[in-house]
């Protein structure tokens, strides 16, 4: 673990070291560098892997400014400068993909390859699609105990609990800091929602790994005889699948060298299937 200063914010990193190809990993909203603790070992020793915890996440600082895509991308450049990494492949999960796209568009000379982990999301339409879901997880009651909160996230967010999730969980600050961070990060998400990802500006090969969704992965709490199951299947087939397919098609159409593949699982498939995810990443980086 180490820290790097970037425009008034101390950023927490996990640096696996080594002399291989530089590989930067960017987590999604709410996660820290720790979320990649099981994926990086699965990649093998050919990479110098560094995972970056963004500002207002995990063990990184929480400055009062800098909550734009451009600022988050500049933070990654600052990390690269501090570690004397001139050019790197970038692997990004969820909204971290928007940061990676902006980084590659703003500083194309710094990014050799892009890998998106379930990142091709039309954030402007996300609320409309989510609102049409016929099945929702139970609400986590306010003031729930740590054990209850862990159980809820295991069942309804990650679908598992492993060392990466545990380390990420332990990196959270207290509740008052988390509330303040949510207020600051609202500005960042506003920028993400209103910014159309500049895929056409990419000058490097890009791979999008998408979750291969099913009722089992999206609604794991539904029992086989649950009467809501047919509605859940129809929602995935007729609403979510076309919406996600449209994002993948735009990515393929606009990015110059774009590939798309699916990995079975939910939004955190790289936690449940680190070896499969690592195989896809290695194959892409060695062939592109």
Short mmCIF file of C-alpha atoms in Angstrom, two decimals:
data_model
loop_
_atom_site.label_atom_id
_atom_site.label_comp_id
_atom_site.label_asym_id
_atom_site.label_seq_id
_atom_site.Cartn_x
_atom_site.Cartn_y
_atom_site.Cartn_z
CA UNK A 1 0.00 0.00 0.00
CA UNK A 2 1.20 3.51 -0.75
CA UNK A 3 -0.10 7.05 -1.22
CA UNK A 4 0.32 9.61 -3.99
CA UNK A 5 -0.59 13.30 -3.91
CA UNK A 6 -2.83 14.46 -6.75
CA UNK A 7 -4.20 18.01 -6.89
CA UNK A 8 -4.75 18.37 -3.16
CA UNK A 9 -5.83 14.80 -2.52
CA UNK A 10 -3.79 11.95 -1.08
CA UNK A 11 -4.75 8.88 -3.11
CA UNK A 12 -4.44 5.35 -1.74
CA UNK A 13 -2.87 2.75 -4.05
CA UNK A 14 -2.23 -0.96 -4.04
CA UNK A 15 1.01 -1.61 -5.93
CA UNK A 16 1.89 -5.23 -6.67
CA UNK A 17 5.29 -4.18 -8.04
CA UNK A 18 7.24 -6.17 -10.58
CA UNK A 19 8.81 -5.20 -13.86
CA UNK A 20 6.10 -6.29 -16.27
CA UNK A 21 3.73 -4.30 -18.45
CA UNK A 22 2.16 -1.45 -16.43
CA UNK A 23 -1.51 -2.09 -15.67
CA UNK A 24 -3.71 0.41 -13.84
CA UNK A 25 -7.00 -0.70 -12.27
CA UNK A 26 -9.81 1.77 -11.53
CA UNK A 27 -12.74 0.74 -9.30
CA UNK A 28 -16.37 1.76 -9.61
CA UNK A 29 -18.47 4.06 -7.47
CA UNK A 30 -18.13 3.28 -3.78
CA UNK A 31 -15.28 0.79 -4.16
CA UNK A 32 -11.56 1.09 -3.45
CA UNK A 33 -8.38 -0.45 -4.84
CA UNK A 34 -8.96 -3.44 -2.54
CA UNK A 35 -11.79 -4.70 -4.75
CA UNK A 36 -9.13 -5.98 -7.20
CA UNK A 37 -7.28 -8.10 -4.61
CA UNK A 38 -8.45 -11.39 -6.16
CA UNK A 39 -8.33 -10.34 -9.82
CA UNK A 40 -4.71 -9.16 -9.90
CA UNK A 41 -3.17 -12.45 -8.66
CA UNK A 42 -5.25 -14.28 -11.28
CA UNK A 43 -3.61 -12.17 -14.01
CA UNK A 44 -0.22 -13.70 -13.25
CA UNK A 45 3.18 -12.08 -12.89
CA UNK A 46 3.58 -10.47 -16.31
CA UNK A 47 2.17 -7.12 -15.20
CA UNK A 48 3.18 -4.31 -12.88
CA UNK A 49 -0.35 -3.86 -11.49
CA UNK A 50 -1.41 -0.76 -9.58
CA UNK A 51 -4.97 -0.25 -8.33
CA UNK A 52 -6.04 3.33 -7.60
CA UNK A 53 -8.59 4.39 -4.98
CA UNK A 54 -10.29 7.57 -6.27
CA UNK A 55 -10.71 10.69 -4.17
CA UNK A 56 -13.56 10.40 -1.65
CA UNK A 57 -13.35 6.60 -1.74
CA UNK A 58 -11.84 4.10 0.66
CA UNK A 59 -8.61 5.30 2.26
CA UNK A 60 -8.09 8.22 -0.14
CA UNK A 61 -8.63 11.82 0.98
CA UNK A 62 -11.86 13.76 0.63
CA UNK A 63 -11.07 17.26 -0.69
CA UNK A 64 -13.92 19.70 -1.21
CA UNK A 65 -13.28 20.09 -4.94
CA UNK A 66 -12.31 18.04 -7.99
CA UNK A 67 -15.48 16.02 -8.59
CA UNK A 68 -15.53 15.92 -12.38
CA UNK A 69 -14.54 13.30 -14.92
CA UNK A 70 -11.64 15.48 -16.03
CA UNK A 71 -10.37 15.76 -12.45
CA UNK A 72 -10.62 12.03 -11.83
CA UNK A 73 -8.75 11.36 -15.09
CA UNK A 74 -6.09 13.93 -14.10
CA UNK A 75 -5.71 12.11 -10.77
CA UNK A 76 -4.83 8.92 -12.65
CA UNK A 77 -2.23 10.84 -14.69
CA UNK A 78 -0.77 12.18 -11.44
CA UNK A 79 -0.46 8.62 -10.12
CA UNK A 80 1.32 7.57 -13.31
CA UNK A 81 3.69 10.52 -13.05
CA UNK A 82 4.47 9.77 -9.40
CA UNK A 83 5.22 6.12 -10.20
CA UNK A 84 7.15 7.06 -13.36
CA UNK A 85 4.76 5.12 -15.57
CA UNK A 86 4.71 6.71 -18.99
CA UNK A 87 2.09 4.48 -20.61
CA UNK A 88 -0.16 1.76 -19.25
CA UNK A 89 -3.05 -0.52 -19.99
CA UNK A 90 -6.12 0.49 -17.98
CA UNK A 91 -8.73 -1.86 -16.53
CA UNK A 92 -11.82 -0.12 -15.16
CA UNK A 93 -14.99 -1.33 -13.45
CA UNK A 94 -18.42 0.28 -13.69
CA UNK A 95 -18.29 4.09 -13.59
CA UNK A 96 -14.50 3.81 -13.51
CA UNK A 97 -14.91 3.09 -17.21
CA UNK A 98 -16.10 6.65 -17.80
CA UNK A 99 -12.92 7.88 -16.08
CA UNK A 100 -10.80 5.56 -18.22
CA UNK A 101 -12.46 6.78 -21.42
CA UNK A 102 -11.86 10.39 -20.47
CA UNK A 103 -8.24 9.60 -19.58
CA UNK A 104 -7.64 7.91 -22.94
CA UNK A 105 -9.35 10.76 -24.81
CA UNK A 106 -7.51 13.54 -22.93
CA UNK A 107 -4.10 11.84 -22.82
CA UNK A 108 -4.00 9.20 -25.57
CA UNK A 109 -0.24 8.87 -25.26
CA UNK A 110 -0.63 7.53 -21.71
CA UNK A 111 -3.03 4.64 -22.48
CA UNK A 112 -2.00 1.57 -24.49
CA UNK A 113 -5.16 -0.53 -24.01
CA UNK A 114 -8.54 -0.18 -22.32
CA UNK A 115 -10.50 -2.96 -20.63
CA UNK A 116 -14.00 -2.17 -19.38
CA UNK A 117 -15.54 -4.40 -16.69
CA UNK A 118 -19.31 -4.02 -17.07
CA UNK A 119 -18.79 -0.32 -17.85
CA UNK A 120 -20.83 0.25 -21.01
CA UNK A 121 -23.69 1.91 -19.18
CA UNK A 122 -26.03 4.59 -20.49
CA UNK A 123 -26.15 6.46 -17.18
CA UNK A 124 -28.70 8.96 -18.50
CA UNK A 125 -31.15 6.08 -19.00
CA UNK A 126 -30.20 3.97 -16.01
CA UNK A 127 -32.88 5.32 -13.67
CA UNK A 128 -35.63 4.80 -16.24
CA UNK A 129 -34.57 1.20 -16.84
CA UNK A 130 -34.14 0.39 -13.14
CA UNK A 131 -37.57 1.83 -12.36
CA UNK A 132 -39.18 -0.75 -14.65
CA UNK A 133 -37.78 -3.71 -12.73
CA UNK A 134 -40.63 -5.87 -11.40
CA UNK A 135 -38.48 -7.23 -8.56
CA UNK A 136 -36.58 -5.20 -5.98
CA UNK A 137 -34.38 -6.39 -3.11
CA UNK A 138 -35.71 -5.74 0.38
CA UNK A 139 -34.85 -2.34 1.80
CA UNK A 140 -31.93 -2.26 4.23
CA UNK A 141 -33.38 -0.65 7.37
CA UNK A 142 -31.74 2.56 8.66
CA UNK A 143 -29.30 1.93 11.47
CA UNK A 144 -28.80 -1.71 10.53
CA UNK A 145 -25.95 -3.45 12.33
CA UNK A 146 -22.66 -4.14 10.58
CA UNK A 147 -23.54 -7.84 10.41
CA UNK A 148 -26.94 -7.10 8.87
CA UNK A 149 -25.42 -4.69 6.37
CA UNK A 150 -22.77 -7.22 5.37
CA UNK A 151 -25.42 -9.91 4.90
CA UNK A 152 -27.53 -7.56 2.78
CA UNK A 153 -24.64 -6.63 0.47
CA UNK A 154 -23.52 -10.23 0.21
CA UNK A 155 -26.99 -11.26 -0.94
CA UNK A 156 -28.05 -8.28 -3.06
CA UNK A 157 -24.87 -6.51 -4.26
CA UNK A 158 -21.89 -8.84 -4.64
CA UNK A 159 -23.47 -12.29 -4.56
CA UNK A 160 -20.51 -13.47 -2.46
CA UNK A 161 -18.11 -12.32 0.23
CA UNK A 162 -14.40 -12.89 -0.32
CA UNK A 163 -11.11 -11.34 0.76
CA UNK A 164 -11.40 -8.50 -1.79
CA UNK A 165 -14.87 -7.50 -0.58
CA UNK A 166 -13.79 -7.82 3.04
CA UNK A 167 -10.74 -5.59 2.52
CA UNK A 168 -12.83 -3.07 0.59
CA UNK A 169 -15.43 -3.09 3.38
CA UNK A 170 -12.80 -2.46 6.04
CA UNK A 171 -11.45 0.51 4.07
CA UNK A 172 -14.72 2.44 4.51
CA UNK A 173 -14.60 5.48 6.78
CA UNK A 174 -17.23 6.15 9.43
CA UNK A 175 -20.82 6.97 8.52
CA UNK A 176 -20.49 10.76 8.80
CA UNK A 177 -17.62 10.80 6.29
CA UNK A 178 -19.55 8.50 3.96
CA UNK A 179 -22.54 10.85 4.02
CA UNK A 180 -20.36 13.83 3.14
CA UNK A 181 -18.70 11.87 0.37
CA UNK A 182 -22.09 11.03 -1.16
CA UNK A 183 -22.87 14.75 -1.32
CA UNK A 184 -19.58 15.53 -3.06
CA UNK A 185 -19.77 12.57 -5.43
CA UNK A 186 -23.23 13.68 -6.58
CA UNK A 187 -21.42 16.34 -8.64
CA UNK A 188 -19.21 13.67 -10.18
CA UNK A 189 -22.22 11.52 -11.11
CA UNK A 190 -23.97 14.55 -12.61
CA UNK A 191 -20.95 14.99 -14.86
CA UNK A 192 -21.01 11.30 -15.78
CA UNK A 193 -24.73 11.39 -16.60
CA UNK A 194 -24.48 14.47 -18.82
CA UNK A 195 -21.20 13.57 -20.55
CA UNK A 196 -21.47 11.30 -23.57
CA UNK A 197 -18.45 9.02 -23.45
CA UNK A 198 -16.07 10.02 -26.28
CA UNK A 199 -15.48 6.54 -27.69
CA UNK A 200 -14.68 8.04 -31.11
CA UNK A 201 -11.66 9.79 -29.55
CA UNK A 202 -10.05 6.51 -28.47
CA UNK A 203 -6.74 5.77 -30.16
CA UNK A 204 -6.05 2.44 -28.48
CA UNK A 205 -7.58 -1.05 -28.64
CA UNK A 206 -10.50 -1.47 -26.24
CA UNK A 207 -12.23 -4.54 -24.81
CA UNK A 208 -15.59 -4.39 -23.05
CA UNK A 209 -16.35 -7.37 -20.83
CA UNK A 210 -20.05 -7.34 -20.05
CA UNK A 211 -21.98 -9.31 -17.45
CA UNK A 212 -23.98 -12.11 -19.04
CA UNK A 213 -27.11 -11.44 -17.03
CA UNK A 214 -29.73 -13.99 -15.97
CA UNK A 215 -32.41 -14.26 -13.33
CA UNK A 216 -29.92 -16.27 -11.25
CA UNK A 217 -27.34 -13.47 -11.32
CA UNK A 218 -29.64 -10.43 -11.19
CA UNK A 219 -32.29 -11.77 -8.80
CA UNK A 220 -30.54 -14.54 -6.85
CA UNK A 221 -33.03 -14.25 -3.99
CA UNK A 222 -35.92 -15.42 -6.21
CA UNK A 223 -36.80 -19.05 -5.53
CA UNK A 224 -37.66 -21.28 -8.53
CA UNK A 225 -41.37 -21.24 -7.60
CA UNK A 226 -41.56 -17.48 -6.96
CA UNK A 227 -44.54 -16.10 -8.97
CA UNK A 228 -42.46 -13.02 -9.90
CA UNK A 229 -39.92 -15.08 -11.81
CA UNK A 230 -41.63 -14.89 -15.25
CA UNK A 231 -41.86 -11.10 -14.92
CA UNK A 232 -38.18 -10.93 -13.99
CA UNK A 233 -37.24 -13.02 -17.03
CA UNK A 234 -39.33 -10.80 -19.31
CA UNK A 235 -37.73 -7.67 -17.84
CA UNK A 236 -34.22 -8.93 -18.51
CA UNK A 237 -35.12 -10.12 -22.01
CA UNK A 238 -37.30 -7.25 -23.23
CA UNK A 239 -36.03 -4.20 -21.32
CA UNK A 240 -32.53 -4.60 -19.89
CA UNK A 241 -31.02 -6.68 -22.69
CA UNK A 242 -31.97 -4.27 -25.54
CA UNK A 243 -30.81 -1.28 -23.47
CA UNK A 244 -27.45 -2.89 -22.71
CA UNK A 245 -27.11 -4.09 -26.31
CA UNK A 246 -27.58 -0.53 -27.59
CA UNK A 247 -24.66 0.66 -25.43
CA UNK A 248 -22.44 -2.16 -26.73
CA UNK A 249 -23.40 -1.37 -30.33
CA UNK A 250 -22.53 2.31 -29.89
CA UNK A 251 -19.18 1.31 -28.40
CA UNK A 252 -18.43 -1.00 -31.34
CA UNK A 253 -19.57 1.61 -33.86
CA UNK A 254 -17.69 4.61 -32.46
CA UNK A 255 -14.47 3.18 -31.03
CA UNK A 256 -11.86 2.49 -33.67
CA UNK A 257 -10.67 -0.91 -32.36
CA UNK A 258 -13.41 -2.29 -30.11
CA UNK A 259 -14.24 -5.79 -28.94
CA UNK A 260 -17.08 -7.01 -26.72
CA UNK A 261 -17.30 -10.28 -24.79
CA UNK A 262 -19.55 -11.58 -22.04
CA UNK A 263 -18.70 -13.20 -18.72
CA UNK A 264 -21.50 -14.93 -16.80
CA UNK A 265 -22.34 -13.17 -13.56
CA UNK A 266 -23.61 -9.96 -12.08
CA UNK A 267 -22.08 -6.47 -12.11
CA UNK A 268 -19.17 -7.83 -10.01
CA UNK A 269 -18.45 -10.87 -12.19
CA UNK A 270 -14.69 -10.33 -11.80
CA UNK A 271 -15.09 -11.22 -8.11
CA UNK A 272 -16.97 -14.45 -8.76
CA UNK A 273 -14.91 -15.43 -11.82
CA UNK A 274 -11.41 -13.92 -11.46
CA UNK A 275 -9.73 -16.64 -13.52
CA UNK A 276 -12.19 -16.32 -16.44
CA UNK A 277 -11.91 -12.52 -16.31
CA UNK A 278 -8.11 -12.67 -16.16
CA UNK A 279 -8.01 -15.03 -19.14
CA UNK A 280 -10.06 -12.57 -21.21
CA UNK A 281 -7.83 -9.66 -20.18
CA UNK A 282 -4.56 -11.50 -20.84
CA UNK A 283 -5.76 -12.73 -24.22
CA UNK A 284 -6.74 -9.21 -25.25
CA UNK A 285 -3.57 -7.52 -24.05
CA UNK A 286 -1.34 -10.08 -25.71
CA UNK A 287 -3.20 -10.07 -29.03
CA UNK A 288 -4.19 -6.41 -29.49
#
